[in-house]
Coordinates of C-alpha atoms and ligand atoms in Angstrom, one line a residue:
M20 CA 4.4 -15.7 31.7
N21 CA 7.3 -15.3 33.9
S22 CA 9.9 -14.8 31.6
I23 CA 11.8 -11.9 29.6
L24 CA 12.2 -13.1 26.4
K25 CA 15.6 -12.7 23.6
E26 CA 15.4 -10.0 20.9
I27 CA 12.2 -11.2 17.9
K28 CA 15.0 -11.1 15.0
F29 CA 14.1 -9.6 11.5
K30 CA 14.8 -11.5 7.8
N31 CA 13.2 -10.3 5.4
E32 CA 11.3 -12.8 3.5
P33 CA 13.7 -14.3 0.3
I34 CA 12.0 -13.9 -3.9
L35 CA 10.7 -17.1 -5.1
K36 CA 11.7 -16.9 -8.5
Y37 CA 9.1 -19.3 -10.2
L38 CA 11.3 -21.5 -12.7
A39 CA 10.0 -23.2 -14.9
S40 CA 10.6 -26.7 -13.2
S41 CA 10.0 -25.3 -9.6
N42 CA 7.2 -26.8 -7.2
E43 CA 6.5 -23.3 -6.5
R44 CA 5.8 -22.3 -9.8
A45 CA 3.8 -26.0 -10.0
E46 CA 1.9 -24.7 -7.1
L47 CA 0.9 -21.5 -7.4
E48 CA -0.4 -22.9 -11.6
A49 CA -2.5 -25.1 -9.4
E50 CA -3.7 -22.9 -7.7
I51 CA -5.0 -20.1 -9.8
T52 CA -6.5 -23.1 -11.6
K53 CA -8.4 -23.7 -8.7
M54 CA -10.0 -20.7 -8.3
K55 CA -10.2 -20.2 -12.0
N56 CA -12.4 -23.3 -11.6
S57 CA -14.2 -22.6 -8.6
F58 CA -16.9 -19.6 -7.2
L59 CA -16.1 -18.4 -3.2
D60 CA -18.9 -16.6 -1.3
I61 CA -17.4 -14.3 0.8
P62 CA -19.1 -13.2 3.3
I63 CA -19.2 -10.7 6.0
I64 CA -17.6 -11.5 9.5
I65 CA -17.9 -10.1 12.4
G66 CA -17.2 -11.6 15.8
G67 CA -16.1 -14.5 14.1
K68 CA -19.7 -15.7 12.7
E69 CA -19.8 -15.7 8.5
I70 CA -23.2 -13.3 7.8
R71 CA -24.4 -13.1 4.4
T72 CA -26.9 -10.6 2.9
S73 CA -28.5 -9.6 -0.8
D74 CA -26.5 -7.0 -1.0
K75 CA -23.8 -8.3 -3.2
G76 CA -20.0 -7.3 -5.3
Q77 CA -19.0 -9.5 -7.9
C78 CA -15.1 -10.6 -8.0
R79 CA -14.0 -9.7 -11.8
L80 CA -10.4 -10.6 -12.9
P81 CA -9.4 -7.5 -14.1
H82 CA -8.5 -8.6 -16.6
D83 CA -10.6 -11.0 -18.0
H84 CA -13.4 -8.6 -17.1
N85 CA -16.3 -11.1 -18.4
K86 CA -15.0 -13.8 -16.3
I87 CA -16.2 -13.6 -12.5
I88 CA -14.7 -16.1 -9.4
G89 CA -16.9 -15.2 -6.6
E90 CA -19.1 -12.7 -4.8
Y91 CA -19.4 -10.1 -1.2
C92 CA -21.8 -10.1 0.9
K93 CA -22.2 -6.2 1.9
A94 CA -22.6 -4.9 5.2
G95 CA -24.8 -2.1 5.5
K96 CA -25.6 -0.1 8.6
E97 CA -26.9 -3.1 11.0
E98 CA -24.2 -4.2 10.3
T99 CA -21.3 -1.8 10.9
K100 CA -23.2 -1.5 14.0
L101 CA -23.0 -4.9 14.9
A102 CA -19.8 -5.1 13.8
I103 CA -18.8 -2.1 16.3
K104 CA -20.7 -4.1 18.9
E105 CA -18.1 -7.2 18.0
A106 CA -15.3 -5.0 18.1
L107 CA -16.0 -3.8 22.1
D108 CA -16.7 -6.6 23.6
A109 CA -13.6 -8.7 22.2
K110 CA -11.4 -6.0 23.4
S111 CA -10.8 -6.5 27.4
K112 CA -10.3 -10.3 26.5
W113 CA -7.8 -9.6 24.1
E114 CA -6.1 -6.7 25.2
S115 CA -5.4 -8.8 28.7
I116 CA -4.0 -11.6 27.3
P117 CA 0.1 -11.7 27.0
W118 CA 1.4 -10.0 24.7
E119 CA 3.9 -13.0 23.1
S120 CA 0.5 -14.8 22.7
R121 CA -1.0 -12.2 20.9
V122 CA 1.7 -11.3 18.3
S123 CA 2.4 -15.2 18.4
I124 CA -1.6 -15.6 16.3
F125 CA 0.6 -13.6 13.5
L126 CA 4.1 -14.7 13.6
K127 CA 1.9 -18.5 12.5
A128 CA 0.0 -16.3 10.1
A129 CA 4.0 -15.3 8.7
E130 CA 5.0 -18.6 8.5
L131 CA 1.6 -20.1 6.7
A132 CA 2.1 -17.4 4.2
S133 CA 5.5 -18.8 3.6
G134 CA 4.5 -22.3 3.2
P135 CA 1.1 -23.3 2.5
W136 CA -0.9 -20.5 2.1
R137 CA 1.5 -18.8 -0.6
A138 CA 0.6 -20.3 -3.3
K139 CA -3.0 -19.3 -2.0
L140 CA -2.2 -15.6 -1.2
N141 CA -0.4 -14.8 -4.6
A142 CA -2.7 -16.5 -6.6
A143 CA -6.1 -14.7 -5.6
T144 CA -4.3 -11.3 -5.8
M145 CA -3.6 -12.3 -9.1
L146 CA -6.1 -12.9 -10.7
T147 CA -8.8 -9.9 -9.2
Q148 CA -4.7 -8.0 -8.5
S149 CA -4.6 -8.6 -12.3
K150 CA -0.9 -8.8 -11.2
T151 CA 2.6 -10.8 -12.7
Y152 CA 3.6 -13.6 -11.0
K153 CA 6.9 -11.6 -9.4
Q154 CA 5.0 -8.2 -8.9
A155 CA 2.2 -11.2 -6.8
E156 CA 5.4 -12.6 -4.8
I157 CA 6.5 -9.4 -3.8
D158 CA 3.1 -8.0 -2.5
S159 CA 1.1 -11.1 -1.0
A160 CA 3.5 -13.3 -0.2
C161 CA 7.3 -11.2 0.7
E162 CA 6.3 -7.7 2.1
L163 CA 3.3 -9.4 3.7
I164 CA 4.8 -12.2 6.0
D165 CA 7.7 -8.8 6.4
F166 CA 4.0 -7.0 7.5
L167 CA 3.4 -9.5 10.4
N168 CA 7.1 -10.7 10.8
F169 CA 8.9 -6.8 11.4
N170 CA 5.7 -5.6 13.4
A171 CA 6.5 -8.0 16.1
H172 CA 10.6 -6.8 16.1
A173 CA 8.7 -3.3 15.8
L174 CA 6.5 -3.5 19.3
Q175 CA 9.1 -6.3 21.5
Q176 CA 11.1 -3.2 21.0
I177 CA 8.9 -0.1 22.0
Y178 CA 7.2 -2.5 25.4
S179 CA 11.3 -3.3 26.2
D180 CA 11.7 0.8 26.3
Q181 CA 11.6 2.2 30.1
P182 CA 11.8 4.7 31.6
I183 CA 14.3 5.3 34.4
S184 CA 14.3 5.4 37.7
S185 CA 15.2 7.3 40.4
K186 CA 16.5 6.3 44.3
G187 CA 13.6 5.2 46.5
V188 CA 11.3 5.5 43.0
W189 CA 10.4 2.5 40.4
N190 CA 9.4 4.3 37.3
R191 CA 7.7 2.1 33.9
T192 CA 5.5 2.7 31.5
E193 CA 3.1 -0.4 30.5
Y194 CA 1.7 0.7 26.1
R195 CA -2.2 0.6 26.6
P196 CA -4.6 -0.3 23.7
L197 CA -6.2 2.8 22.3
E198 CA -10.0 3.4 24.4
G199 CA -12.1 1.5 22.0
F200 CA -11.9 0.5 18.2
V201 CA -10.3 1.1 15.3
F202 CA -10.9 1.5 11.7
A203 CA -8.8 0.5 9.4
V204 CA -9.8 0.6 5.2
S205 CA -7.5 -0.5 2.5
P206 CA -7.1 0.0 -0.8
F207 CA -7.6 -2.7 -3.4
N208 CA -3.8 -2.1 -4.4
F209 CA -1.6 -4.2 -2.4
T210 CA -2.3 -7.7 -0.5
S211 CA 0.5 -6.9 2.0
I212 CA -1.2 -3.6 2.7
A213 CA -4.6 -4.7 3.3
A214 CA -3.5 -7.2 5.7
N215 CA -1.2 -4.7 8.2
L216 CA -3.6 -1.8 7.8
P217 CA -5.9 -4.4 10.4
S218 CA -3.5 -7.0 11.9
A219 CA -0.7 -3.8 13.3
P220 CA -3.2 -2.0 15.2
A221 CA -4.5 -6.1 16.5
M222 CA -1.2 -6.5 17.6
A223 CA -0.8 -4.0 20.0
G224 CA -3.9 -5.2 21.5
N225 CA -6.2 -2.9 19.6
T226 CA -9.7 -4.6 18.0
V227 CA -11.3 -4.7 14.8
L228 CA -13.4 -3.2 12.0
W229 CA -11.5 -4.6 8.4
K230 CA -13.3 -2.6 5.4
P231 CA -11.7 -4.3 1.9
A232 CA -11.3 -2.1 -1.4
S233 CA -14.5 -3.9 -3.4
N234 CA -12.1 -5.3 -5.6
S235 CA -9.4 -7.0 -3.8
V236 CA -12.3 -8.4 -0.9
Y237 CA -11.6 -11.9 -2.2
S238 CA -7.7 -11.0 -2.2
A239 CA -8.5 -9.4 1.3
Y240 CA -10.9 -12.4 2.1
T241 CA -7.8 -15.1 1.7
V242 CA -5.6 -12.7 3.9
Y243 CA -8.5 -13.5 7.2
K244 CA -8.7 -16.6 6.8
L245 CA -4.9 -16.9 6.7
L246 CA -5.4 -15.4 10.2
Q247 CA -8.3 -17.5 11.1
E248 CA -6.1 -20.2 10.7
A249 CA -3.5 -18.5 12.8
G250 CA -5.5 -19.1 15.7
L251 CA -7.4 -14.9 15.7
P252 CA -9.6 -14.8 18.3
E253 CA -14.0 -13.8 17.5
G254 CA -14.0 -9.4 16.7
V255 CA -10.6 -9.3 17.0
I256 CA -10.8 -8.5 13.6
N257 CA -14.1 -7.8 12.5
F258 CA -14.2 -8.6 7.7
I259 CA -17.2 -5.9 7.0
P260 CA -16.5 -5.2 3.2
G261 CA -19.3 -3.1 1.6
N262 CA -20.3 0.1 0.5
A263 CA -17.7 2.7 1.6
G264 CA -19.7 5.9 2.7
V265 CA -22.0 3.7 4.3
I266 CA -19.9 1.9 6.5
S267 CA -17.4 5.2 6.4
S268 CA -20.8 7.5 8.4
T269 CA -21.1 4.3 10.8
V270 CA -18.6 4.1 12.6
L271 CA -17.3 7.7 12.5
S272 CA -20.4 9.0 14.5
S273 CA -19.2 6.2 16.3
E274 CA -18.1 7.6 20.2
Y275 CA -15.9 5.1 20.6
L276 CA -13.3 5.5 17.6
S277 CA -10.3 5.3 18.1
G278 CA -8.0 5.5 15.7
I279 CA -8.5 5.1 11.7
H280 CA -5.5 3.1 9.6
F281 CA -5.8 4.0 6.1
T282 CA -4.4 3.4 2.4
G283 CA -6.5 5.4 -0.4
S284 CA -6.6 7.9 -2.1
T285 CA -6.0 11.7 -0.5
Q286 CA -8.9 12.4 -1.5
V287 CA -10.6 10.0 0.2
F288 CA -8.5 10.9 3.5
C289 CA -9.8 14.4 3.8
D290 CA -13.4 13.2 3.4
L291 CA -12.5 10.7 6.4
W292 CA -10.6 13.0 8.6
A293 CA -13.6 16.0 8.2
S294 CA -16.2 13.7 9.7
V295 CA -14.0 12.8 12.4
G296 CA -12.7 16.9 12.6
N297 CA -17.3 17.6 12.3
N298 CA -17.9 14.7 14.6
L299 CA -15.0 16.0 17.7
A300 CA -17.3 16.7 20.6
N301 CA -18.7 12.8 20.3
Y302 CA -15.7 11.0 20.8
R303 CA -14.5 9.9 24.2
T304 CA -10.7 10.0 22.8
F305 CA -8.7 11.9 19.9
P306 CA -9.5 9.0 17.3
R307 CA -6.2 8.7 16.0
L308 CA -5.7 9.4 12.1
V309 CA -2.9 7.4 10.0
G310 CA -3.5 7.8 6.1
E311 CA -0.5 7.0 4.1
T312 CA -2.6 8.0 0.2
G313 CA -1.7 9.3 -3.1
G314 CA 1.4 10.7 -4.9
K315 CA 3.0 12.2 -8.3
N316 CA 6.3 11.0 -8.2
F317 CA 9.3 12.0 -9.8
V318 CA 12.1 11.5 -11.0
I319 CA 15.2 13.9 -12.0
A320 CA 18.3 12.6 -14.1
H321 CA 21.4 15.3 -14.3
P322 CA 23.4 15.8 -16.6
S323 CA 26.1 13.1 -15.0
T324 CA 23.5 10.4 -15.4
D325 CA 24.3 6.7 -15.8
R326 CA 22.2 6.3 -19.2
K327 CA 21.3 2.4 -18.9
S328 CA 20.2 2.9 -15.5
L329 CA 17.7 5.5 -16.2
V330 CA 16.4 3.6 -18.6
K331 CA 15.7 0.8 -16.2
G332 CA 14.6 2.7 -13.1
L333 CA 12.1 5.4 -15.5
I334 CA 10.9 1.6 -17.4
D335 CA 10.8 -0.1 -14.2
G336 CA 9.2 2.4 -11.7
A337 CA 6.2 3.4 -14.0
F338 CA 4.9 0.5 -15.3
E339 CA 5.3 -2.4 -13.2
Y340 CA 2.2 -3.5 -12.1
Q341 CA -0.1 -1.6 -15.1
G342 CA 1.6 1.6 -12.8
Q343 CA -0.6 1.7 -9.9
K344 CA 2.2 1.5 -7.3
C345 CA 1.3 4.7 -5.6
S346 CA 4.9 5.0 -5.4
A347 CA 5.6 4.9 -9.3
A348 CA 6.8 7.5 -11.0
S349 CA 5.0 9.4 -13.6
R350 CA 6.7 12.4 -14.3
A351 CA 10.6 12.7 -15.6
Y352 CA 13.3 15.7 -15.4
I353 CA 15.7 15.0 -17.9
S354 CA 18.6 17.2 -18.7
K355 CA 18.6 18.1 -22.9
S356 CA 21.8 16.0 -23.3
V357 CA 21.3 12.7 -21.4
W358 CA 17.9 13.1 -23.6
D359 CA 19.7 12.8 -27.0
D360 CA 21.3 9.6 -25.4
I361 CA 18.4 7.4 -24.0
K362 CA 15.3 8.1 -26.0
D363 CA 14.7 5.5 -28.5
D364 CA 16.6 3.3 -25.9
L365 CA 13.5 4.1 -24.0
I366 CA 10.5 4.4 -26.3
K367 CA 11.1 0.8 -28.1
K368 CA 12.3 -0.2 -24.3
A369 CA 8.6 1.2 -23.2
N370 CA 6.8 -0.3 -26.9
D371 CA 8.3 -3.8 -26.2
I372 CA 6.1 -4.5 -23.0
K373 CA 4.5 -7.1 -22.8
V374 CA 1.1 -6.6 -22.1
D375 CA -0.9 -9.8 -21.5
N376 CA -2.6 -12.5 -19.4
I377 CA -0.6 -12.1 -16.1
E378 CA -1.0 -15.9 -16.0
E379 CA 1.8 -16.1 -18.7
I380 CA 5.9 -16.1 -16.8
D381 CA 6.7 -13.3 -19.8
T382 CA 4.2 -11.1 -19.4
F383 CA 5.0 -7.8 -17.2
M384 CA 2.2 -5.5 -17.5
G385 CA -1.2 -6.9 -17.2
A386 CA -4.8 -4.4 -16.4
V387 CA -5.4 -2.0 -14.5
I388 CA -8.5 -2.7 -11.9
D389 CA -11.4 -1.7 -13.1
K390 CA -13.5 0.2 -15.6
K391 CA -13.3 3.2 -14.4
A392 CA -9.4 3.5 -13.4
F393 CA -9.6 2.5 -17.2
N394 CA -12.0 5.5 -18.3
T395 CA -9.8 7.4 -16.2
I396 CA -5.9 6.9 -17.7
V397 CA -7.8 7.2 -21.6
E398 CA -9.1 10.7 -20.1
Y399 CA -5.2 11.6 -19.2
I400 CA -3.8 9.6 -22.6
E401 CA -7.0 11.5 -25.0
Y402 CA -6.1 14.8 -23.0
A403 CA -2.2 14.4 -23.8
R404 CA -3.6 13.2 -27.7
E405 CA -5.7 16.6 -27.8
S406 CA -3.1 19.4 -26.6
A407 CA -0.4 21.6 -28.3
E408 CA 1.8 21.4 -24.9
A409 CA 2.6 18.0 -25.6
E410 CA 3.9 14.8 -27.7
I411 CA 2.7 10.5 -26.5
L412 CA 5.9 8.8 -27.7
A413 CA 5.4 5.4 -26.6
G414 CA 1.8 3.2 -26.5
G415 CA -1.2 5.6 -26.0
E416 CA -3.5 2.9 -26.9
Y417 CA -5.9 1.1 -25.2
D418 CA -8.4 -1.6 -25.6
D419 CA -10.3 -2.6 -22.4
S420 CA -12.8 -5.6 -25.4
Q421 CA -11.5 -8.4 -23.1
G422 CA -9.3 -6.7 -20.3
Y423 CA -8.5 -3.2 -18.8
F424 CA -5.7 -2.7 -20.8
I425 CA -3.7 0.0 -21.3
K426 CA -0.1 0.3 -23.3
P427 CA 2.5 2.0 -21.4
T428 CA 2.4 5.6 -22.2
I429 CA 4.9 8.2 -23.0
I430 CA 4.0 11.4 -22.9
L431 CA 6.8 14.4 -23.9
T432 CA 5.9 17.8 -22.8
D433 CA 7.6 21.1 -22.1
N434 CA 4.9 22.9 -19.8
P435 CA 6.6 21.5 -16.3
K436 CA 3.2 22.1 -15.0
F437 CA 1.2 20.4 -17.5
K438 CA -2.0 17.8 -16.7
T439 CA -0.3 14.7 -16.2
M440 CA 2.8 16.8 -14.7
E441 CA 0.7 17.4 -11.3
E442 CA -2.4 15.5 -11.0
E443 CA -2.4 11.6 -10.6
I444 CA -2.3 9.3 -12.7
F445 CA -2.7 5.4 -10.8
G446 CA -1.9 4.1 -13.5
P447 CA 0.8 3.2 -16.9
V448 CA 1.7 6.4 -18.1
L449 CA 4.6 8.6 -17.6
T450 CA 5.2 12.2 -18.5
V451 CA 8.5 13.2 -19.1
Y452 CA 9.3 17.5 -18.9
L453 CA 12.7 18.8 -21.5
Y454 CA 15.4 20.8 -19.1
E455 CA 18.2 23.0 -20.1
D456 CA 21.4 21.4 -19.3
G457 CA 22.4 23.9 -17.2
K458 CA 19.6 24.8 -15.1
Y459 CA 20.0 21.9 -13.3
S460 CA 19.1 23.7 -10.1
E461 CA 16.1 25.3 -11.0
T462 CA 14.7 22.5 -11.8
L463 CA 14.8 20.5 -9.1
R464 CA 12.8 23.9 -7.1
L465 CA 11.0 23.8 -10.0
C466 CA 10.3 19.8 -9.5
D467 CA 9.2 20.3 -5.2
S468 CA 7.2 23.4 -5.8
T469 CA 4.9 21.2 -9.5
S470 CA 3.2 18.9 -6.9
K471 CA 0.9 18.9 -3.6
Y472 CA 2.6 15.5 -2.9
G473 CA 6.3 14.0 -1.4
L474 CA 5.2 10.6 -1.3
T475 CA 8.7 9.1 -3.9
G476 CA 10.9 10.4 -5.4
S477 CA 14.5 9.7 -7.9
I478 CA 17.9 11.2 -8.5
F479 CA 19.6 10.2 -10.7
S480 CA 23.7 10.6 -11.1
T481 CA 27.0 10.3 -10.8
D482 CA 28.1 14.0 -9.5
R483 CA 28.5 14.1 -5.5
Y484 CA 28.0 17.6 -5.8
A485 CA 24.3 17.6 -7.6
I486 CA 23.4 15.1 -6.0
E487 CA 23.4 16.7 -2.1
E488 CA 21.8 19.5 -3.9
A489 CA 18.9 17.3 -4.7
Q490 CA 18.8 16.5 -1.4
K491 CA 19.0 19.6 0.1
V492 CA 15.8 21.0 -2.2
L493 CA 14.0 18.3 -2.3
T494 CA 13.6 17.6 1.1
H495 CA 10.0 17.9 1.9
S496 CA 9.5 16.8 -1.1
A497 CA 9.3 12.6 -0.6
G498 CA 9.2 10.6 2.6
N499 CA 10.7 8.0 0.1
F500 CA 13.3 9.4 -1.6
Y501 CA 15.8 7.1 -3.9
I502 CA 20.0 8.2 -5.3
N503 CA 20.3 6.5 -9.1
V504 CA 17.5 3.9 -8.5
R505 CA 13.8 3.7 -9.4
P506 CA 11.0 5.1 -6.7
T507 CA 9.4 2.6 -5.7
G508 CA 10.3 -0.9 -4.7
A509 CA 10.6 -0.4 -0.8
V510 CA 11.3 -3.2 1.3
V511 CA 10.0 -4.1 5.0
G512 CA 12.5 -2.8 7.7
Q513 CA 14.6 -1.4 5.1
Q514 CA 12.5 1.3 3.4
P515 CA 10.3 1.9 5.8
F516 CA 7.0 3.3 3.4
G517 CA 4.9 6.6 3.4
G518 CA 5.2 10.6 3.1
S519 CA 4.6 13.9 3.2
R520 CA 2.7 16.9 2.3
L521 CA -0.8 15.5 0.5
S522 CA 0.9 12.5 1.0
G523 CA 0.0 11.0 4.1
T524 CA 0.1 11.3 7.5
N525 CA 4.7 9.9 7.1
D526 CA 4.1 7.1 10.0
K527 CA 5.3 4.2 7.9
A528 CA 4.4 1.4 7.4
G529 CA 6.4 -1.6 8.4
S530 CA 8.3 0.1 11.3
K531 CA 8.1 1.6 15.2
I532 CA 7.2 4.6 14.0
N533 CA 3.6 2.9 12.8
M534 CA 3.4 1.1 16.2
M535 CA 3.2 3.6 18.1
R536 CA -0.4 4.8 16.2
W537 CA -1.6 2.8 17.7
I538 CA -0.9 2.2 21.8
S539 CA -1.3 5.1 24.2
P540 CA 1.2 4.4 27.3
R541 CA 0.2 4.6 31.0
V542 CA 3.7 5.7 32.9
I543 CA 3.4 4.2 37.0
K544 CA 5.6 6.2 39.6
E545 CA 5.7 3.9 42.8
N546 CA 7.2 5.5 46.1
L547 CA 9.3 2.6 47.3
L548 CA 9.8 4.6 50.2
Ligands
NAD21 P1 -9.6 4.4 -2.8 O1 -9.2 6.5 -2.4 O2 -9.9 5.0 -3.6 O3 -9.7 3.9 -1.6 C1 -9.5 3.2 -0.8 C2 -10.4 2.8 0.2 O4 -10.8 3.9 0.7 C3 -11.5 1.5 -0.4 O5 -11.2 0.7 0.8 C4 -12.3 2.5 -0.4 O6 -13.4 1.3 -0.5 C5 -12.7 3.2 1.2 N1 -13.6 4.5 0.8 C6 -13.8 4.7 -0.7 N2 -14.4 6.4 -0.3 C7 -14.1 6.4 1.4 C8 -15.0 6.5 1.9 N3 -16.4 7.9 1.9 N4 -15.2 6.3 3.3 C9 -14.8 5.4 3.8 N5 -13.5 4.9 2.8 C10 -13.8 4.8 1.2 O7 -7.7 3.7 -3.3 P2 -7.3 3.1 -4.3 O8 -8.0 3.5 -5.2 O9 -8.3 1.6 -3.8 O10 -6.3 2.9 -4.4 C11 -5.7 3.5 -5.0 C12 -5.3 5.0 -4.0 O11 -4.3 4.2 -2.9 C13 -3.5 5.8 -5.1 O12 -4.8 7.0 -4.9 C14 -2.7 5.7 -4.3 O13 -1.8 6.5 -3.9 C15 -3.3 5.1 -3.0 N6 -2.2 4.6 -2.1 C16 -1.2 5.0 -1.4 C17 0.1 4.0 -0.9 C18 0.7 5.4 0.4 O14 1.2 4.3 1.1 N7 1.4 6.1 0.5 C19 0.5 2.8 -0.5 C20 -1.6 2.0 -1.5 C21 -1.6 3.1 -2.9

């Protein structure tokens, strides 16, 4: 196409409110009812063809775990090998069409998600990941749409970045995709992240094998169908739910692996990295490893803290989506004078939280994702209950008779290195440690040295010098650092997201930095003389 395009402008998708009489509410309720009353048979999709295996997994509602609304076929070694072949076969055609044509598919997907697909994406996410109306809307509608639109904008910026030329010489950079295929592995907790992991590399001209998390195959499949409707050609993204170990050992031993786009726990990413290291001699190219992983996110309250903002920051930061956001606040260092003022209010607000079926609009927390997560979180709660170093101030109750429900739990400890101050729990559990007002600087250093992670954290203070000090001491403690607000809720294009240390490679999902990882520039120098 002989044209130079105008800038693809980016704007965040507005959040809908789902008020009682709104169209969006009626549409979403109708979609929820439809999904609950039908049964989805989810295939593997390789090279555009649906494949069915006898090995199946189930799609259950975490808040009503006897209710199964679908099942999915699991890919094994043979299907994974076929997916690699199809991804490689699709590559040359996909990478050689004009980039605008590739990008237009994802821009169309964003439009569809904003309109006719919004209710489907949200209903799937609410039902199978137990998200409330609000939490689903900010994830599977807004953030998903933002990722698709922003990446198109970022890619254009990257492609526009060209070297200077000198007399008699014309230099240019061609932004090739990687040579081979990309392996995208997504977590259960965000439908938007699941959509972004395969689509970001695909937009840049790569072909992809996408393994979604077993607990969110239903919403991942909905995303896949959206991309198909937007015109995604066969073989560009191959959808292979299934046994992670079998799939990844087959993928990682392929000489054509060119990159891994992962979000999930630190341990799984470490294992993937180690396997890549062991297979290094077999690869044709060094695979790009991009992983956003776990966190142990902090809140620090200086004596000058605005009390109301702090309570809101702690409640929303720790308990929205049942504490299952990678950025969820899970340890708080609070000065004793602040604590005296907020303690009762904080405990009351935690106890007042409605933990229930997500179909009720005033529910604040649904269920945690599955039995395994429920058991792990309960173990931490019981550990605190038994310990002489801790006291449970709020919550601590749980019930999995119908759904995997856990009450928002606040633990107070006098040991800053207490287990629940150090380890990622990934549930609605906040541990508080109190410090003497005069020991602020010491507490900042304590916070920095307590966790192996470095994802998010907040400082609450109205004293500018205290804020500056925190920003300095905590330079490497968080990739997303917040001042006077909760450490969650990053918005694409506004707070590109990711952490360092054992929280990942910090390639900032929803940014140019991430898109750069899926291209391999070729610089061309031409002599004009
Ligand atoms: P998980 O690590 O259990 O699973 C993530 C994905 O890895 C899933 O698709 C899973 O099937 C797959 N997997 C598991 N074992 C594998 C193996 N051996 N080889 C290849 N793939 C394998 O994580 P989860 O429970 O889905 O998500 C929660 C975790 O994700 C938390 O630790 C959270 O902090 C993290 N997370 C981080 C971010 C971030 O941006 N930093 C965002 C979301 C979630």
